[in-house]
CSV table of N, CA, C and O in Angstrom, one decimal:
chain,number,residue,atom,x,y,z
A,1,ILE,N,-5.6,22.9,6.6
A,1,ILE,CA,-5.2,21.7,7.4
A,1,ILE,C,-6.3,21.5,8.5
A,1,ILE,O,-6.6,20.3,8.8
A,2,ALA,N,-6.8,22.5,9.1
A,2,ALA,CA,-7.8,22.3,10.2
A,2,ALA,C,-9.2,22.2,9.8
A,2,ALA,O,-10.1,21.9,10.6
A,3,ALA,N,-9.5,22.3,8.5
A,3,ALA,CA,-10.9,22.3,8.0
A,3,ALA,C,-11.5,20.9,8.2
A,3,ALA,O,-10.8,19.9,7.9
A,4,GLU,N,-12.7,20.9,8.6
A,4,GLU,CA,-13.4,19.6,8.7
A,4,GLU,C,-14.1,19.2,7.5
A,4,GLU,O,-14.3,18.0,7.2
A,5,ARG,N,-14.5,20.2,6.7
A,5,ARG,CA,-15.3,19.9,5.5
A,5,ARG,C,-14.9,20.9,4.4
A,5,ARG,O,-14.7,22.0,4.6
A,6,PHE,N,-15.0,20.3,3.2
A,6,PHE,CA,-14.9,21.2,2.0
A,6,PHE,C,-16.1,20.7,1.1
A,6,PHE,O,-16.4,19.6,0.9
A,7,PHE,N,-16.8,21.7,0.6
A,7,PHE,CA,-17.9,21.4,-0.4
A,7,PHE,C,-17.4,21.7,-1.8
A,7,PHE,O,-17.2,22.9,-2.1
A,8,ILE,N,-17.1,20.7,-2.6
A,8,ILE,CA,-16.5,20.9,-3.9
A,8,ILE,C,-17.4,20.4,-4.9
A,8,ILE,O,-17.9,19.3,-4.9
A,9,HIS,N,-17.6,21.2,-6.0
A,9,HIS,CA,-18.5,20.8,-7.1
A,9,HIS,C,-17.8,19.6,-7.8
A,9,HIS,O,-16.6,19.6,-8.0
A,10,LYS,N,-18.7,18.7,-8.2
A,10,LYS,CA,-18.1,17.4,-8.8
A,10,LYS,C,-17.3,17.7,-10.1
A,10,LYS,O,-16.5,16.9,-10.4
A,11,SER,N,-17.6,18.8,-10.7
A,11,SER,CA,-16.9,19.1,-12.0
A,11,SER,C,-15.4,19.4,-11.7
A,11,SER,O,-14.6,19.4,-12.7
A,12,VAL,N,-15.1,19.8,-10.5
A,12,VAL,CA,-13.7,20.2,-10.2
A,12,VAL,C,-13.1,19.3,-9.1
A,12,VAL,O,-12.0,19.5,-8.6
A,13,PHE,N,-13.9,18.3,-8.6
A,13,PHE,CA,-13.4,17.5,-7.5
A,13,PHE,C,-12.1,16.9,-7.7
A,13,PHE,O,-11.2,17.0,-6.8
A,14,ASN,N,-11.9,16.2,-8.8
A,14,ASN,CA,-10.6,15.5,-9.0
A,14,ASN,C,-9.4,16.4,-9.0
A,14,ASN,O,-8.4,16.1,-8.4
A,15,ARG,N,-9.6,17.5,-9.7
A,15,ARG,CA,-8.5,18.5,-9.7
A,15,ARG,C,-8.2,19.1,-8.3
A,15,ARG,O,-7.1,19.2,-7.9
A,16,PHE,N,-9.3,19.4,-7.5
A,16,PHE,CA,-9.1,19.9,-6.2
A,16,PHE,C,-8.4,18.9,-5.3
A,16,PHE,O,-7.5,19.2,-4.6
A,17,ARG,N,-8.9,17.6,-5.3
A,17,ARG,CA,-8.3,16.5,-4.5
A,17,ARG,C,-6.9,16.4,-4.8
A,17,ARG,O,-6.0,16.3,-4.0
A,18,ASP,N,-6.5,16.3,-6.1
A,18,ASP,CA,-5.1,16.1,-6.5
A,18,ASP,C,-4.2,17.2,-6.1
A,18,ASP,O,-3.1,17.0,-5.6
A,19,ALA,N,-4.7,18.5,-6.1
A,19,ALA,CA,-3.9,19.6,-5.7
A,19,ALA,C,-3.7,19.6,-4.2
A,19,ALA,O,-2.6,19.9,-3.7
A,20,VAL,N,-4.8,19.3,-3.4
A,20,VAL,CA,-4.6,19.2,-2.0
A,20,VAL,C,-3.7,18.1,-1.6
A,20,VAL,O,-2.8,18.3,-0.7
A,21,VAL,N,-3.8,16.9,-2.2
A,21,VAL,CA,-2.9,15.8,-1.9
A,21,VAL,C,-1.5,16.2,-2.2
A,21,VAL,O,-0.5,16.0,-1.4
A,22,ALA,N,-1.2,16.8,-3.3
A,22,ALA,CA,0.1,17.2,-3.7
A,22,ALA,C,0.7,18.2,-2.7
A,22,ALA,O,1.9,18.0,-2.3
A,23,LYS,N,0.0,19.2,-2.3
A,23,LYS,CA,0.5,20.2,-1.4
A,23,LYS,C,0.7,19.5,0.0
A,23,LYS,O,1.7,19.8,0.7
A,24,THR,N,-0.2,18.7,0.4
A,24,THR,CA,-0.1,18.0,1.7
A,24,THR,C,1.2,17.1,1.8
A,24,THR,O,1.9,17.1,2.8
A,25,ARG,N,1.5,16.4,0.7
A,25,ARG,CA,2.7,15.6,0.6
A,25,ARG,C,3.9,16.4,0.7
A,25,ARG,O,5.0,15.9,1.1
A,26,GLN,N,3.9,17.7,0.4
A,26,GLN,CA,5.1,18.6,0.5
A,26,GLN,C,5.3,19.1,1.9
A,26,GLN,O,6.4,19.5,2.2
A,27,LEU,N,4.3,19.0,2.8
A,27,LEU,CA,4.5,19.5,4.1
A,27,LEU,C,5.5,18.7,4.9
A,27,LEU,O,5.6,17.5,4.8
A,28,ARG,N,6.3,19.4,5.7
A,28,ARG,CA,7.3,18.7,6.5
A,28,ARG,C,6.9,18.7,7.9
A,28,ARG,O,6.6,19.8,8.5
A,29,GLN,N,6.8,17.6,8.5
A,29,GLN,CA,6.3,17.5,9.9
A,29,GLN,C,7.4,17.0,10.8
A,29,GLN,O,8.2,16.1,10.5
A,30,GLY,N,7.6,17.7,12.0
A,30,GLY,CA,8.6,17.3,12.9
A,30,GLY,C,8.6,18.2,14.1
A,30,GLY,O,7.9,19.2,14.2
A,31,ASP,N,9.5,17.9,15.0
A,31,ASP,CA,9.7,18.7,16.2
A,31,ASP,C,10.8,19.7,16.0
A,31,ASP,O,12.0,19.4,16.1
A,32,SER,N,10.5,21.0,15.8
A,32,SER,CA,11.5,22.0,15.5
A,32,SER,C,12.4,22.3,16.7
A,32,SER,O,13.5,22.8,16.6
A,33,SER,N,11.9,21.9,17.9
A,33,SER,CA,12.7,22.2,19.1
A,33,SER,C,13.8,21.2,19.2
A,33,SER,O,14.8,21.3,20.0
A,34,ALA,N,13.8,20.1,18.4
A,34,ALA,CA,14.8,19.0,18.5
A,34,ALA,C,16.0,19.4,17.6
A,34,ALA,O,17.0,18.7,17.6
A,35,SER,N,15.9,20.4,16.8
A,35,SER,CA,17.0,20.8,15.8
A,35,SER,C,17.0,22.3,15.7
A,35,SER,O,16.0,22.9,15.6
A,36,THR,N,18.2,22.8,15.5
A,36,THR,CA,18.4,24.2,15.3
A,36,THR,C,18.4,24.5,13.8
A,36,THR,O,18.4,25.7,13.4
A,37,THR,N,18.6,23.5,13.0
A,37,THR,CA,18.7,23.7,11.5
A,37,THR,C,17.5,23.2,10.7
A,37,THR,O,17.3,23.7,9.6
A,38,ALA,N,16.7,22.3,11.2
A,38,ALA,CA,15.6,21.7,10.5
A,38,ALA,C,14.4,22.7,10.5
A,38,ALA,O,14.2,23.5,11.4
A,39,VAL,N,13.7,22.8,9.4
A,39,VAL,CA,12.6,23.6,9.2
A,39,VAL,C,11.4,22.7,8.9
A,39,VAL,O,11.4,21.9,8.0
A,40,TYR,N,10.3,22.9,9.7
A,40,TYR,CA,9.1,22.1,9.6
A,40,TYR,C,7.9,23.0,9.3
A,40,TYR,O,7.9,24.2,9.8
A,41,ASP,N,6.9,22.5,8.6
A,41,ASP,CA,5.7,23.2,8.3
A,41,ASP,C,4.7,22.9,9.4
A,41,ASP,O,3.8,23.7,9.7
A,42,LEU,N,4.7,21.7,10.0
A,42,LEU,CA,3.8,21.3,11.0
A,42,LEU,C,4.5,20.7,12.2
A,42,LEU,O,5.4,19.9,12.0
A,43,GLY,N,4.0,21.0,13.4
A,43,GLY,CA,4.6,20.4,14.5
A,43,GLY,C,3.8,19.1,14.9
A,43,GLY,O,2.8,18.8,14.2
A,44,SER,N,4.2,18.5,15.9
A,44,SER,CA,3.5,17.3,16.4
A,44,SER,C,2.2,17.6,17.2
A,44,SER,O,2.1,18.7,17.7
A,45,ILE,N,1.3,16.7,17.2
A,45,ILE,CA,0.1,16.9,18.1
A,45,ILE,C,0.6,16.4,19.5
A,45,ILE,O,1.0,15.3,19.7
A,46,THR,N,0.6,17.4,20.4
A,46,THR,CA,1.1,17.1,21.7
A,46,THR,C,0.2,16.7,22.8
A,46,THR,O,0.6,16.2,23.8
A,47,MET,N,-1.1,16.8,22.5
A,47,MET,CA,-2.1,16.4,23.5
A,47,MET,C,-2.7,15.1,23.1
A,47,MET,O,-3.3,14.9,22.0
A,48,LYS,N,-2.6,14.1,24.0
A,48,LYS,CA,-3.1,12.7,23.7
A,48,LYS,C,-4.6,12.7,23.3
A,48,LYS,O,-5.0,12.0,22.4
A,49,ALA,N,-5.4,13.5,24.0
A,49,ALA,CA,-6.8,13.5,23.7
A,49,ALA,C,-7.1,14.0,22.2
A,49,ALA,O,-8.0,13.5,21.6
A,50,GLN,N,-6.3,15.0,21.8
A,50,GLN,CA,-6.5,15.5,20.4
A,50,GLN,C,-6.1,14.4,19.4
A,50,GLN,O,-6.7,14.2,18.4
A,51,LEU,N,-5.0,13.8,19.7
A,51,LEU,CA,-4.5,12.7,18.8
A,51,LEU,C,-5.5,11.6,18.7
A,51,LEU,O,-5.8,11.1,17.6
A,52,GLU,N,-6.1,11.2,19.8
A,52,GLU,CA,-7.1,10.1,19.8
A,52,GLU,C,-8.4,10.6,19.1
A,52,GLU,O,-9.0,9.8,18.3
A,53,LYS,N,-8.7,11.9,19.2
A,53,LYS,CA,-9.9,12.4,18.5
A,53,LYS,C,-9.7,12.3,17.0
A,53,LYS,O,-10.6,11.8,16.2
A,54,ILE,N,-8.5,12.8,16.5
A,54,ILE,CA,-8.2,12.8,15.1
A,54,ILE,C,-8.2,11.4,14.6
A,54,ILE,O,-8.7,11.0,13.5
A,55,ASP,N,-7.5,10.5,15.3
A,55,ASP,CA,-7.4,9.1,14.9
A,55,ASP,C,-8.8,8.4,14.8
A,55,ASP,O,-9.1,7.7,13.8
A,56,ALA,N,-9.7,8.7,15.7
A,56,ALA,CA,-11.0,8.2,15.7
A,56,ALA,C,-11.8,8.7,14.5
A,56,ALA,O,-12.5,8.0,13.8
A,57,LEU,N,-11.6,10.0,14.2
A,57,LEU,CA,-12.3,10.6,13.0
A,57,LEU,C,-11.8,9.9,11.7
A,57,LEU,O,-12.7,9.6,10.8
A,58,VAL,N,-10.5,9.7,11.6
A,58,VAL,CA,-10.0,9.1,10.4
A,58,VAL,C,-10.5,7.7,10.3
A,58,VAL,O,-11.0,7.2,9.2
A,59,ARG,N,-10.4,6.9,11.3
A,59,ARG,CA,-10.9,5.5,11.3
A,59,ARG,C,-12.4,5.4,11.0
A,59,ARG,O,-12.8,4.6,10.2
A,60,ASP,N,-13.2,6.3,11.6
A,60,ASP,CA,-14.6,6.3,11.3
A,60,ASP,C,-14.9,6.6,9.8
A,60,ASP,O,-15.7,5.9,9.2
A,61,ALA,N,-14.2,7.6,9.3
A,61,ALA,CA,-14.4,8.0,7.9
A,61,ALA,C,-14.0,6.8,7.0
A,61,ALA,O,-14.8,6.5,6.0
A,62,VAL,N,-12.9,6.2,7.2
A,62,VAL,CA,-12.5,5.0,6.4
A,62,VAL,C,-13.5,3.9,6.5
A,62,VAL,O,-13.8,3.3,5.5
A,63,SER,N,-14.0,3.7,7.7
A,63,SER,CA,-15.0,2.6,7.9
A,63,SER,C,-16.3,2.8,7.1
A,63,SER,O,-17.0,1.9,6.8
A,64,ARG,N,-16.5,4.1,6.8
A,64,ARG,CA,-17.7,4.5,6.1
A,64,ARG,C,-17.5,4.7,4.6
A,64,ARG,O,-18.3,5.2,3.8
A,65,GLY,N,-16.2,4.3,4.1
A,65,GLY,CA,-16.0,4.3,2.7
A,65,GLY,C,-15.0,5.4,2.2
A,65,GLY,O,-14.7,5.5,1.0
A,66,ALA,N,-14.5,6.2,3.1
A,66,ALA,CA,-13.5,7.3,2.7
A,66,ALA,C,-12.2,6.6,2.3
A,66,ALA,O,-11.9,5.5,2.8
A,67,THR,N,-11.5,7.3,1.5
A,67,THR,CA,-10.1,6.8,1.1
A,67,THR,C,-9.1,7.8,1.5
A,67,THR,O,-9.3,9.0,1.3
A,68,CYS,N,-8.1,7.4,2.2
A,68,CYS,CA,-6.9,8.3,2.6
A,68,CYS,C,-6.0,8.3,1.4
A,68,CYS,O,-5.5,7.3,0.9
A,69,HIS,N,-5.7,9.5,0.9
A,69,HIS,CA,-4.8,9.7,-0.3
A,69,HIS,C,-3.4,10.0,0.1
A,69,HIS,O,-2.5,9.9,-0.7
A,70,CYS,N,-3.2,10.4,1.4
A,70,CYS,CA,-1.9,10.5,1.9
A,70,CYS,C,-2.1,10.5,3.5
A,70,CYS,O,-3.0,10.9,4.0
A,71,GLY,N,-1.1,9.9,4.1
A,71,GLY,CA,-1.2,9.8,5.5
A,71,GLY,C,-2.2,8.7,5.9
A,71,GLY,O,-2.2,7.7,5.3
A,72,GLY,N,-3.0,9.0,7.0
A,72,GLY,CA,-4.0,8.1,7.4
A,72,GLY,C,-3.4,7.2,8.6
A,72,GLY,O,-4.2,6.5,9.2
A,73,LYS,N,-2.2,7.4,8.9
A,73,LYS,CA,-1.6,6.7,10.0
A,73,LYS,C,-0.8,7.6,10.8
A,73,LYS,O,-0.3,8.7,10.4
A,74,ARG,N,-0.6,7.3,12.1
A,74,ARG,CA,0.3,8.1,13.0
A,74,ARG,C,1.7,8.1,12.4
A,74,ARG,O,2.1,7.1,11.8
A,75,LYS,N,2.4,9.1,12.7
A,75,LYS,CA,3.8,9.3,12.2
A,75,LYS,C,4.7,8.0,12.6
A,75,LYS,O,5.5,7.6,11.8
A,76,ASP,N,4.4,7.5,13.8
A,76,ASP,CA,5.2,6.3,14.2
A,76,ASP,C,4.7,5.0,13.5
A,76,ASP,O,5.3,3.9,13.8
A,77,GLY,N,3.7,5.1,12.7
A,77,GLY,CA,3.2,4.0,11.9
A,77,GLY,C,2.1,3.2,12.5
A,77,GLY,O,1.6,2.3,11.9
A,78,THR,N,1.7,3.6,13.7
A,78,THR,CA,0.6,2.8,14.4
A,78,THR,C,-0.7,3.3,13.9
A,78,THR,O,-0.8,4.4,13.3
A,79,ASN,N,-1.7,2.5,14.0
A,79,ASN,CA,-3.1,2.9,13.6
A,79,ASN,C,-3.9,3.2,14.9
A,79,ASN,O,-3.7,2.7,15.9
């Protein structure tokens, strides 16, 4: 989740991408302190500066031709 780069040989790229996307879509994101019964895999980004950095990295990558295969927007739906 925190990796900035993966170097994947083109012969296995599609399989790797599809596997990562499938696993990522299974992750449950939420605030575990808001519920005693809910189970989450990822918590929220709580520091505004970190959220803005991630948002800027995603927007920059997309502007350079990257494709978001899952996510790509803030949880609240804003860009």
